[in-house]
Tab-separated table of C-alpha atoms and ligand atoms in Angstrom:
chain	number	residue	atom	x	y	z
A	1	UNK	CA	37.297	-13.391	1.108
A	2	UNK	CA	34.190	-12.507	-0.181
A	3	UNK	CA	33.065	-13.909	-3.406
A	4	UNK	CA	32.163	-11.786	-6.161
A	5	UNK	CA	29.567	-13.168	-9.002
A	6	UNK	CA	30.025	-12.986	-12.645
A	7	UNK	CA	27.287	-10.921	-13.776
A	8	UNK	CA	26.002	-10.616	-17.852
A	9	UNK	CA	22.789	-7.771	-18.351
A	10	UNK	CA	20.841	-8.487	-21.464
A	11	UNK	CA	18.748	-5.654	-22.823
A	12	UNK	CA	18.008	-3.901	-25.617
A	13	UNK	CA	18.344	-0.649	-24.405
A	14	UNK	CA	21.280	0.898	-23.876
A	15	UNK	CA	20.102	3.163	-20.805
A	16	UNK	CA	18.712	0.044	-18.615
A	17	UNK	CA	22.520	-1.413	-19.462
A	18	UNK	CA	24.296	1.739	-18.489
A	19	UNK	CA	21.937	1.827	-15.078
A	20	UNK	CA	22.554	-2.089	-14.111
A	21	UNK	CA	26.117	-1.669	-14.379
A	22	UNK	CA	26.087	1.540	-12.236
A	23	UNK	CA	23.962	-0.418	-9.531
A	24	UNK	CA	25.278	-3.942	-9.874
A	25	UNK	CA	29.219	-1.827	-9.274
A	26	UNK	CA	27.560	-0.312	-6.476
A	27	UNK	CA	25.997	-3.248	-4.628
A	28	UNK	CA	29.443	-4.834	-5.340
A	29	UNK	CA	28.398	-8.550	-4.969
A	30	UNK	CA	27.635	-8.955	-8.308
A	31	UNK	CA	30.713	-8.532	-10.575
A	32	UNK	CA	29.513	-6.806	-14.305
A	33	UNK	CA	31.087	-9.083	-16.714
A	34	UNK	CA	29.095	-7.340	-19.844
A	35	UNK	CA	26.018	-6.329	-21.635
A	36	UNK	CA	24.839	-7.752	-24.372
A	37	UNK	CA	21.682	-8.040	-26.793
A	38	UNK	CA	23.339	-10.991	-28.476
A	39	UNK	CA	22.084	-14.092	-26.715
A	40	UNK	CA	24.744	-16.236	-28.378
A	41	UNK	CA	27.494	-14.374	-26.488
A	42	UNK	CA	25.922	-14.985	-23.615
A	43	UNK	CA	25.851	-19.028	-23.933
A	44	UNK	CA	29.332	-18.441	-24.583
A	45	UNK	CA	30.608	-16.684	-21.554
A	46	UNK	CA	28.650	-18.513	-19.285
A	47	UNK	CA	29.717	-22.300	-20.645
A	48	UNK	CA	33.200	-21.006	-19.470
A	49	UNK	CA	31.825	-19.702	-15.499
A	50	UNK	CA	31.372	-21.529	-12.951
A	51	UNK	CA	28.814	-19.446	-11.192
A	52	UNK	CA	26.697	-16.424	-13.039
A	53	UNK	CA	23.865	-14.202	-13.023
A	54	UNK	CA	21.815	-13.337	-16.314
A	55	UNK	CA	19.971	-10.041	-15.790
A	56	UNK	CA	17.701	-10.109	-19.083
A	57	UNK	CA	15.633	-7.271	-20.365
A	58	UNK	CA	12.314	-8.840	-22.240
A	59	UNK	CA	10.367	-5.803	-22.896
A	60	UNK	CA	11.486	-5.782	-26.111
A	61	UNK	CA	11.325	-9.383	-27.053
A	62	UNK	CA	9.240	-10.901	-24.589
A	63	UNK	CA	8.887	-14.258	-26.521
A	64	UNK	CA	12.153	-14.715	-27.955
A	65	UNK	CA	13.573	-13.171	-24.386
A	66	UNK	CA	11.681	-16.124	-22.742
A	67	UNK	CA	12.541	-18.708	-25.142
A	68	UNK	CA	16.328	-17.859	-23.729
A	69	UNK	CA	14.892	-17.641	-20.423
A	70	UNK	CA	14.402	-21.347	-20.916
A	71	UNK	CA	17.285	-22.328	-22.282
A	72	UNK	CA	20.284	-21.178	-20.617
A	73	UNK	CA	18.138	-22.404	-17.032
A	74	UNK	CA	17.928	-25.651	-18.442
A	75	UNK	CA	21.299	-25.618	-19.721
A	76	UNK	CA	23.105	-24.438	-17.335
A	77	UNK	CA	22.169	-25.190	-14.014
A	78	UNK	CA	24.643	-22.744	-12.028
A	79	UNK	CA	23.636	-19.589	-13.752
A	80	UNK	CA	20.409	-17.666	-12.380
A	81	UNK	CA	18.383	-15.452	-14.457
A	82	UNK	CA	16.724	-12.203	-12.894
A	83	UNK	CA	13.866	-11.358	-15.742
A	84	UNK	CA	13.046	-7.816	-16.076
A	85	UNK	CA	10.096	-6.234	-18.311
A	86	UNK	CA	8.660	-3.025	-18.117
A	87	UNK	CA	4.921	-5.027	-18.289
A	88	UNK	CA	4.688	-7.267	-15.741
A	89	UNK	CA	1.501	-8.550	-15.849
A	90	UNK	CA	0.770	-11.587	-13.275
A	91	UNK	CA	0.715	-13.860	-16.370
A	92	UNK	CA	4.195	-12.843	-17.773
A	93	UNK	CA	5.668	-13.393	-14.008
A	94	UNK	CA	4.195	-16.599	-13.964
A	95	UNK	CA	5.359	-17.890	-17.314
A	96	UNK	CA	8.963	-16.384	-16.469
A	97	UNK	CA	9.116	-17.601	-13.202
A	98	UNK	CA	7.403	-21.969	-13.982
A	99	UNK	CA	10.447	-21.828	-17.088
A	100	UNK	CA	13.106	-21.097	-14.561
A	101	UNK	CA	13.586	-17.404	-13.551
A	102	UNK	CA	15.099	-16.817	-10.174
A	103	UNK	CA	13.463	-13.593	-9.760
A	104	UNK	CA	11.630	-10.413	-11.661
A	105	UNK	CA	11.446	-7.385	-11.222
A	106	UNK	CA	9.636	-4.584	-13.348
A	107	UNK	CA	10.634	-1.493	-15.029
A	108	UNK	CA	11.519	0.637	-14.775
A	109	UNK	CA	14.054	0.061	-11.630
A	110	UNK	CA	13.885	0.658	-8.137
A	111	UNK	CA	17.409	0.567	-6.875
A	112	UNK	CA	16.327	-1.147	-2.975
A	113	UNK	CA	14.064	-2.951	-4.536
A	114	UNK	CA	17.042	-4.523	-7.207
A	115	UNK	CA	18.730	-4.412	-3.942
A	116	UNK	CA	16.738	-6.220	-2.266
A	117	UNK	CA	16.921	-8.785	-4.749
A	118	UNK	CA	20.329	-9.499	-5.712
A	119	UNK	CA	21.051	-9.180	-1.806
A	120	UNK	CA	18.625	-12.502	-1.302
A	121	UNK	CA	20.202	-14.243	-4.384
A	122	UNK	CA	23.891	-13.884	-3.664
A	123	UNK	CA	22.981	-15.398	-0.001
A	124	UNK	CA	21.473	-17.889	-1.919
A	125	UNK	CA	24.103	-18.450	-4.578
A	126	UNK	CA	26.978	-18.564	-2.065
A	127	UNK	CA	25.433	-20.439	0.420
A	128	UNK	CA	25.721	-17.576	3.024
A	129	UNK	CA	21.962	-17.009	4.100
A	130	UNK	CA	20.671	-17.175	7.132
A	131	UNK	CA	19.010	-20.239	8.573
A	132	UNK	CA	14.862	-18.817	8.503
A	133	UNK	CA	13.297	-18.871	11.521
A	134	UNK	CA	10.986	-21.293	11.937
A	135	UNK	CA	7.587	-20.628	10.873
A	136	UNK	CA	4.179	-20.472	13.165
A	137	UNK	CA	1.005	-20.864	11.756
A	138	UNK	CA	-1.626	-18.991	14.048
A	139	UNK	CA	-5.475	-19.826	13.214
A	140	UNK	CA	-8.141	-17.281	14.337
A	141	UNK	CA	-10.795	-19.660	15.600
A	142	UNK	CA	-14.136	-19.923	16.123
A	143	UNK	CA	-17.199	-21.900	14.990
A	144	UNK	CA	-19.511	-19.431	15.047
A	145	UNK	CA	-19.805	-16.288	13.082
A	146	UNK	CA	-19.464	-12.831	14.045
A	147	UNK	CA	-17.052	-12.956	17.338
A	148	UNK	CA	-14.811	-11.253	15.535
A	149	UNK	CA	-12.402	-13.616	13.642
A	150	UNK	CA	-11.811	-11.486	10.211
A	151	UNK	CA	-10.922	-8.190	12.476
A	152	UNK	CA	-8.776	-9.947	14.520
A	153	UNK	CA	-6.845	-11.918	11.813
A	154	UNK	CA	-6.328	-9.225	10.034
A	155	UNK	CA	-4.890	-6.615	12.451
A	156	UNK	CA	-2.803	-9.283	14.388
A	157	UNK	CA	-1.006	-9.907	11.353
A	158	UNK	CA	-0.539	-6.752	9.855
A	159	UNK	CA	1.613	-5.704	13.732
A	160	UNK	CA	3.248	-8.844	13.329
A	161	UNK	CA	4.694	-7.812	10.138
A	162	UNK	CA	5.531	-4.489	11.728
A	163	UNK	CA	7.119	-5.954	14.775
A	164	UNK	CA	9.151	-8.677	13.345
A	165	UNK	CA	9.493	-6.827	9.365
A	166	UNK	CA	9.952	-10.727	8.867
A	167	UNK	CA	7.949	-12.151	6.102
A	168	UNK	CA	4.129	-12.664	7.495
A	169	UNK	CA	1.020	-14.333	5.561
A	170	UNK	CA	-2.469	-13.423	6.072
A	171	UNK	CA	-4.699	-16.009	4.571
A	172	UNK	CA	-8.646	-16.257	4.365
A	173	UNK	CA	-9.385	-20.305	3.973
A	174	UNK	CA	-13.340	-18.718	3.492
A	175	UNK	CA	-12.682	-18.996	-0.138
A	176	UNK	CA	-15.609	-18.092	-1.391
A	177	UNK	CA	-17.076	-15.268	0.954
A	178	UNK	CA	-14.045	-14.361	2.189
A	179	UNK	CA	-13.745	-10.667	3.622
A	180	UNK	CA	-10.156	-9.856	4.284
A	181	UNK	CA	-9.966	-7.999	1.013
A	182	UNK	CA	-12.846	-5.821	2.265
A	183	UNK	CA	-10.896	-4.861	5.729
A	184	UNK	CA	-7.912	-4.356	3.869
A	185	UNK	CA	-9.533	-2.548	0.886
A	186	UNK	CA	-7.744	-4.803	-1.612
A	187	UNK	CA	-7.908	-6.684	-5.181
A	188	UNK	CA	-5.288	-9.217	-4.862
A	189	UNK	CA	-4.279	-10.263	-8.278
A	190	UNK	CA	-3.147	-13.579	-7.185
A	191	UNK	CA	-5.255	-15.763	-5.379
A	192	UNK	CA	-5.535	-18.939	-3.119
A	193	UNK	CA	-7.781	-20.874	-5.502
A	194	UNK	CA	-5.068	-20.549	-8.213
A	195	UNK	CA	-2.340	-21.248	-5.423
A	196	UNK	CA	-4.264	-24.603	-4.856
A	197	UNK	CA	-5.086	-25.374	-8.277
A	198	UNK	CA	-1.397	-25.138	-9.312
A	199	UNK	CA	0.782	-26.518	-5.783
A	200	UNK	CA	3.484	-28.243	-7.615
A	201	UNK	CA	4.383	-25.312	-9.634
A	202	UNK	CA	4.693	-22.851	-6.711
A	203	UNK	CA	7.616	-22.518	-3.981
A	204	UNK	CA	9.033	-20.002	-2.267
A	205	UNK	CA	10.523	-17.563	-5.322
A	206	UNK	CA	7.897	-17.764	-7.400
A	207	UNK	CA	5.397	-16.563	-4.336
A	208	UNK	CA	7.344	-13.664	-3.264
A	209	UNK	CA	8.256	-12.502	-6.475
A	210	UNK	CA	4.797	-12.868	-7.476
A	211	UNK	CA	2.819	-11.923	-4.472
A	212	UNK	CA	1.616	-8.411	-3.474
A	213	UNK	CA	2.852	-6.947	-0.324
A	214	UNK	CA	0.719	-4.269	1.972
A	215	UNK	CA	1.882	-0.850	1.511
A	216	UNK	CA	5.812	-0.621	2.839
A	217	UNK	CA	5.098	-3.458	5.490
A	218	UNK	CA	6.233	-7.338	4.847
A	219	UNK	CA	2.576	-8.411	4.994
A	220	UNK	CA	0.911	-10.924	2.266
A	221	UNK	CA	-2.533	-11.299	1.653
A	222	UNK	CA	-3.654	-14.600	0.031
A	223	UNK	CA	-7.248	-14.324	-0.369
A	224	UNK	CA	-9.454	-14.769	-3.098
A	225	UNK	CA	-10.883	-11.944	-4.857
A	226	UNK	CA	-14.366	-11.513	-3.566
A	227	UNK	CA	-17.258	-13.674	-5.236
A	228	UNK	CA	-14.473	-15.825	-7.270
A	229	UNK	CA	-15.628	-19.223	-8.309
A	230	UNK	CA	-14.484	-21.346	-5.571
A	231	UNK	CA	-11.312	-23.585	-5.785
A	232	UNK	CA	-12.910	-27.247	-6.315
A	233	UNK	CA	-12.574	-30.163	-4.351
A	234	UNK	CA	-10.120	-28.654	-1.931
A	235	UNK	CA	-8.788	-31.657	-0.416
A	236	UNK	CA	-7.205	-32.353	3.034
A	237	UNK	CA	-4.170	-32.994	1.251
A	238	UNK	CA	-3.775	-29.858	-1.123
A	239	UNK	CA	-4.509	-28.363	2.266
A	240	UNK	CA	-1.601	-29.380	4.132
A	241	UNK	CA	0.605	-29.016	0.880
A	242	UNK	CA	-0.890	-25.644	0.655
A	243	UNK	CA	0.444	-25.166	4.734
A	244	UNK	CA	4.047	-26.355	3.990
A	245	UNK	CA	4.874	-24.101	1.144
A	246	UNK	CA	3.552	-21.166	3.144
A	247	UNK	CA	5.803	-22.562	6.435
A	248	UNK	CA	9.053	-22.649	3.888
A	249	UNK	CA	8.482	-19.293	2.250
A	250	UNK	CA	7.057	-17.703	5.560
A	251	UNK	CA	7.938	-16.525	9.013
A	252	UNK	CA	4.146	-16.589	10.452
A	253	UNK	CA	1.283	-17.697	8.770
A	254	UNK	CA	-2.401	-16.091	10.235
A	255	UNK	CA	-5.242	-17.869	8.963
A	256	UNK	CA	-8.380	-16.535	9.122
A	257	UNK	CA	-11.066	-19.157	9.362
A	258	UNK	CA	-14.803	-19.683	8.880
A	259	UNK	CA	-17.545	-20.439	11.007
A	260	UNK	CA	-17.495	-23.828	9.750
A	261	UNK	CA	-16.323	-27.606	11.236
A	262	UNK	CA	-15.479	-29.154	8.059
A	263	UNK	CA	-12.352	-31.101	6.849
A	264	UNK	CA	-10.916	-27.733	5.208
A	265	UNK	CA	-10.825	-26.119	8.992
A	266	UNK	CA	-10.274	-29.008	10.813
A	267	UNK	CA	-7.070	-29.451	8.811
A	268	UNK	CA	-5.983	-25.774	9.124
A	269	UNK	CA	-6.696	-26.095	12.897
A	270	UNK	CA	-4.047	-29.387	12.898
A	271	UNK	CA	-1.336	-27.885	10.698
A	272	UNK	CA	-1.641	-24.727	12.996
A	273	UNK	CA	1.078	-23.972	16.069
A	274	UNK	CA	-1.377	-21.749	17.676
A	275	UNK	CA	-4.975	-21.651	17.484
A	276	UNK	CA	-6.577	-18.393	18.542
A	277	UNK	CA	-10.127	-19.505	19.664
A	278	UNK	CA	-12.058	-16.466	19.796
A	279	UNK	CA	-15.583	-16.071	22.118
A	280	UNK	CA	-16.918	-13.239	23.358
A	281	UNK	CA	-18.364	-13.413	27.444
A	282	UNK	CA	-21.879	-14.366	27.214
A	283	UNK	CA	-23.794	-17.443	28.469
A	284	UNK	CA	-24.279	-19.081	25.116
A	285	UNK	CA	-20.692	-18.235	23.424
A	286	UNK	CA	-18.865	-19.802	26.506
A	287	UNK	CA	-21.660	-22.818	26.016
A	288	UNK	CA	-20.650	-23.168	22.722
A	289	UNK	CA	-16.613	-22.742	23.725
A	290	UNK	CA	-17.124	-25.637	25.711
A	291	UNK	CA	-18.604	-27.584	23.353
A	292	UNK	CA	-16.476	-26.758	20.860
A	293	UNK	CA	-13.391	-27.386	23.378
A	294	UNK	CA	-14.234	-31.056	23.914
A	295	UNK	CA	-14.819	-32.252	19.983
A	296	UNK	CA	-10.998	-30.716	19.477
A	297	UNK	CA	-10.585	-33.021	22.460
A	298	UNK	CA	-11.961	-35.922	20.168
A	299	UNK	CA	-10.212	-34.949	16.811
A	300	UNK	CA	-6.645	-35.166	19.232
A	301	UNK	CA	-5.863	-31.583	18.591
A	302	UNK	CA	-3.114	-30.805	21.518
A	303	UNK	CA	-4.149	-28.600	24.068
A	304	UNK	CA	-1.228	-26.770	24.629
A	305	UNK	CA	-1.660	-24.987	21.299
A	306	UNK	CA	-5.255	-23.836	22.020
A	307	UNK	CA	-5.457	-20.784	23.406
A	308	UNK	CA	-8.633	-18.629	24.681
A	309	UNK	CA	-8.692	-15.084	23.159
A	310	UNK	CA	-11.798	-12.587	24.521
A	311	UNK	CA	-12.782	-10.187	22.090
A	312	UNK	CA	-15.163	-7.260	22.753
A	313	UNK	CA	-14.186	-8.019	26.635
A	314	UNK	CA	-15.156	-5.202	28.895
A	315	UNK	CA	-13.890	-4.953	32.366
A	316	UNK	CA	-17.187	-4.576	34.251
A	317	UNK	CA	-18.993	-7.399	32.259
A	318	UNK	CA	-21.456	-9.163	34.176
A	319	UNK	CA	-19.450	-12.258	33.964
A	320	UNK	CA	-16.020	-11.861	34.605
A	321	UNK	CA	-12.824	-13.113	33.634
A	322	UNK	CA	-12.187	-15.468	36.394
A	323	UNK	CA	-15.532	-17.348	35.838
A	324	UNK	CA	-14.376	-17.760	32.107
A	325	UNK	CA	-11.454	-19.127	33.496
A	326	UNK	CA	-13.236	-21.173	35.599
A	327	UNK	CA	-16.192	-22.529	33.197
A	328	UNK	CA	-13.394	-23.603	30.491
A	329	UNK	CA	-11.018	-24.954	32.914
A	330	UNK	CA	-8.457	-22.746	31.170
A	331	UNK	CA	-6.365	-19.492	31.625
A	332	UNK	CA	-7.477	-16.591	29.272
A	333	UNK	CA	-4.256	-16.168	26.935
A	334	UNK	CA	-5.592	-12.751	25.266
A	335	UNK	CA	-8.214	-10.239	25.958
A	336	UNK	CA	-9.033	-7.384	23.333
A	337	UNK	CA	-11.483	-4.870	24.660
A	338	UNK	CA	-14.716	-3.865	23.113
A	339	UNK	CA	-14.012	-0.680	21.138
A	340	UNK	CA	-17.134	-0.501	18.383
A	341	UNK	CA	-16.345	3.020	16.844
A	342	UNK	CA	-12.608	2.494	16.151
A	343	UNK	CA	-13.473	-1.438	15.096
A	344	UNK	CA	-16.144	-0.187	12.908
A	345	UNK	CA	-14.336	2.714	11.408
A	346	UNK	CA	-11.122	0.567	10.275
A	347	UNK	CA	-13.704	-1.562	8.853
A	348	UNK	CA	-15.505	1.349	6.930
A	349	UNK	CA	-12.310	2.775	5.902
A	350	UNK	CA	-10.608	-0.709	4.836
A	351	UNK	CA	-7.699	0.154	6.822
A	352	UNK	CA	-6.354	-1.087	10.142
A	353	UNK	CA	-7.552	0.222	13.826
A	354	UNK	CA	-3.600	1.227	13.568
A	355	UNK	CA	-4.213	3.785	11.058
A	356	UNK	CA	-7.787	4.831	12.680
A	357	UNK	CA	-5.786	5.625	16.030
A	358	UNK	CA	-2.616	3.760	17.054
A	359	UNK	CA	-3.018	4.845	20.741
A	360	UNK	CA	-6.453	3.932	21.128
A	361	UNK	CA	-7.186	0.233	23.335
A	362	UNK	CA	-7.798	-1.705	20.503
A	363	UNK	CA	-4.578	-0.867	18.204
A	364	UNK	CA	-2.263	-1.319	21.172
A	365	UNK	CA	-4.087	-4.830	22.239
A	366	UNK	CA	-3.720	-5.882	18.511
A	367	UNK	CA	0.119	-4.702	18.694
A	368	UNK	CA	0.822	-6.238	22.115
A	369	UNK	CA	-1.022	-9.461	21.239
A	370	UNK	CA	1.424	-9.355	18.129
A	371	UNK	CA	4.280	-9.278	20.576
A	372	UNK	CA	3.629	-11.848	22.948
A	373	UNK	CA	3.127	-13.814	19.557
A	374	UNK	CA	6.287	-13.371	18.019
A	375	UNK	CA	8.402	-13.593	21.412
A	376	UNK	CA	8.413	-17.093	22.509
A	377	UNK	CA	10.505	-16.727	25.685
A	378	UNK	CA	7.890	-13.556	26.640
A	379	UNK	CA	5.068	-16.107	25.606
A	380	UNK	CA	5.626	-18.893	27.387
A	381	UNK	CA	6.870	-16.955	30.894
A	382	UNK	CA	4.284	-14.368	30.955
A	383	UNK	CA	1.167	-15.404	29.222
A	384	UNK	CA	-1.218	-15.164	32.017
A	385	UNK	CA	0.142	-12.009	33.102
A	386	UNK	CA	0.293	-9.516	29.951
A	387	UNK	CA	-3.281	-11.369	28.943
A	388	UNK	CA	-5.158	-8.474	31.026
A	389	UNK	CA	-6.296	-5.815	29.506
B	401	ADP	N1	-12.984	-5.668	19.663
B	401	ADP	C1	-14.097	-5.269	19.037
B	401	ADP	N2	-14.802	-4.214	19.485
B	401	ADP	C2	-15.927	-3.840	18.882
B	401	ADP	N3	-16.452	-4.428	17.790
B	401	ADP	C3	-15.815	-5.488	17.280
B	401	ADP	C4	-14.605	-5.961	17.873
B	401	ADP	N4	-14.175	-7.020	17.139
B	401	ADP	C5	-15.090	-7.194	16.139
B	401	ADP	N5	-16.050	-6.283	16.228
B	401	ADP	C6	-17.212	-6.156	15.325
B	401	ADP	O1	-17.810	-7.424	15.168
B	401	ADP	C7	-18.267	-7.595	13.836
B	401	ADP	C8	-17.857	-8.944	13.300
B	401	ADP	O2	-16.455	-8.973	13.160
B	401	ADP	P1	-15.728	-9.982	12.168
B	401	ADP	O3	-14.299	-9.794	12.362
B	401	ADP	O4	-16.259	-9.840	10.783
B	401	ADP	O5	-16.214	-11.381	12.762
B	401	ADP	P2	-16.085	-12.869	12.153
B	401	ADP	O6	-14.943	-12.878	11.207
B	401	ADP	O7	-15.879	-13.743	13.341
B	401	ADP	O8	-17.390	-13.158	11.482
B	401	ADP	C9	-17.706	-6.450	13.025
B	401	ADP	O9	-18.746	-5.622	12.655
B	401	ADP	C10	-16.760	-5.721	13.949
B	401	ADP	O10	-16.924	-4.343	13.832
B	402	MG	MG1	-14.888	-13.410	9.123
């Protein structure tokens, strides 16, 4: 039989009661017990339950609402406490979420979104939710500049989110000239240099409650706002802390790297599943591939998760695939074909080539590389095949 969860709504106004109840009868789940604005009566009734969910109301009384946040979380360890305001400024989710908030949503309701949400806790509460897939981290890789790294993070993991409508992160470890904000025309109010400055505080509630998704899709961006003073002394080990949260809270993680060699890439490259190393065919980038192939020889990074990707490839290039092949003494695992005018107006517009033309070369390279990705049975059977362009 299903189990059905005591449910108390705390709010000052009488509408925002009257809607809860209508919603939380309607979702079912969730069994309204009572509202209140009395937060003795709710200690009361939920010393006496064994499981419960607080819905509280702190538009009103934001400090007195949080001061009760606090308390019933760390007195009662069974009940969980959805917050809702009608200002939810980062700074009030944050401060809800580090006293012990499960969740919070802003005013006034959405009904999927509150959906959404109490569908995710009652998994949670009654131990019915799916195992999560496992997470793959997939580093766009290069050390040089200007192959086309940004473009290709960003567009690979805005299709994964579309394929899979699992849970994807985009991340730009360029923290202080990062540009995915640019291609995705964005001002993220919540950053990686606050992520890294504040790791033990942060898990997998607080980010997706907190973080901002793209448009409809299930995409997060974690980059830094641009020119923002630059997280200090980023060490190797708030790096891989940084890594593991983002594997528990998401399906796929795309990083989008740096020209750069130092400790900060070297670690994303070794916490990564799949590296993406991107070159474009000319004499010097495949010099430099080679190179670059033999120190991730040295460091011990396993070649079975570096893969070559060819941007800006064009089918009648004076050097051809096979010699590629042939000069790094490894198949070609992606190829995604020069296309300057829809490239450049996606970056103009700060959208993706998707929106500039979904049918054009580039979008359905981007989609299909997304694909291949995020089927491993497809990957690992047919990589050389679907790699041609
Ligand atoms: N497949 C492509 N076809 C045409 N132009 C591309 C392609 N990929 C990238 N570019 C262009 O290359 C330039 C550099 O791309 P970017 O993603 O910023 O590189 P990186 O992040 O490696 O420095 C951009 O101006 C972009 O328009
Ligand atoms: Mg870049």
């Amino acid at each position: 039989m299903k189990q059905s969860i005591p449910t108390i709504v705390v709010s000052e106004q009488q509408s925002t009661c009257e809607l809860l109840k209508l919603y939380l009868q309607e979702f079912e789940n969730f069994n309204f017990l009572a509202s209140t604005s009395d937060f003795s009566k709710v200690c009361n009734a939920i010393k006496e339950l064994e499981k419960s969910l607080v819905i509280i109301d702190i538009s009103l009384y934001q400090e007195q609402g949080l001061n009760f946040v606090s308390k019933i979380t760390s007195e009662f360890k069974n009940c969980r406490v959805i917050v809702l305001s009608d200002k939810p400024q980062v700074d009030l989710v944050i401060r809800a979420m580090r006293i012990g908030a499960s969740d919070f949503i802003s005013l006034p309701l959405i009904k999927d979104e509150f959906f959404d949400v109490l569908t995710k806790h009652y998994l949670d509460m009654t131990g019915a939710k799916p195992k999560k897939s496992k997470c793959r981290v997939v580093t766009v890789y290069s050390n040089k500049g200007g192959v086309g790294k940004t473009s290709i993070a960003a567009n690979l993991a805005l299709e994964l989110a579309k394929i899979t409508k699992e849970n994807v992160a985009l991340i730009d470890l360029n923290f202080q000239l990062g540009d995915i904000t640019t291609f995705f025309d964005l001002k993220p109010s919540f950053n990686i240099s606050y992520m890294l400055q504040n790791l033990d505080k942060i898990n997998e509630d607080f980010l997706l409650s907190t973080l901002e998704k793209y448009k409809d899709t299930s995409l997060y961006i974690l980059a830094d706002p641009p020119y923002f003073k630059q997280a200090d002394n980023v060490s190797s080990k708030d790096i891989t802390k940084l890594f593991s949260i983002l594997r528990d809270t998401f399906s796929y993680v795309v990083v989008d790297t740096f020209g750069g060699f130092d400790s900060k890439a070297i670690n994303a490259l070794e916490n990564s599943d799949l590296i993406l190393f991107v070159t474009i065919v000319n004499l010097p980038a495949l010099r430099n591939c080679q190179r670059c192939m033999e120190l991730f020889d040295k460091i011990g990074l396993e070649d079975e998760k570096i893969q070559i990707l060819i941007n800006r490839y064009m089918e009648n290039d004076e050097i051809s695939a096979d010699d590629v092949e042939e000069v790094l003494g490894k198949n070609i695992y992606w190829k995604i074909p020069n296309n300057y005018f829809t490239m450049m107006s996606a970056i103009n517009k700060g959208v993706p080539v998707s929106m500039i033309n979904p049918d054009s070369n580039l979008a359905l390279s981007f989609k299909n590389l997304a694909l291949m990705i995020s089927d491993s049975m497809y990957r690992q059977n047919f990589t050389k095949k679907q790699g041609r362009v």
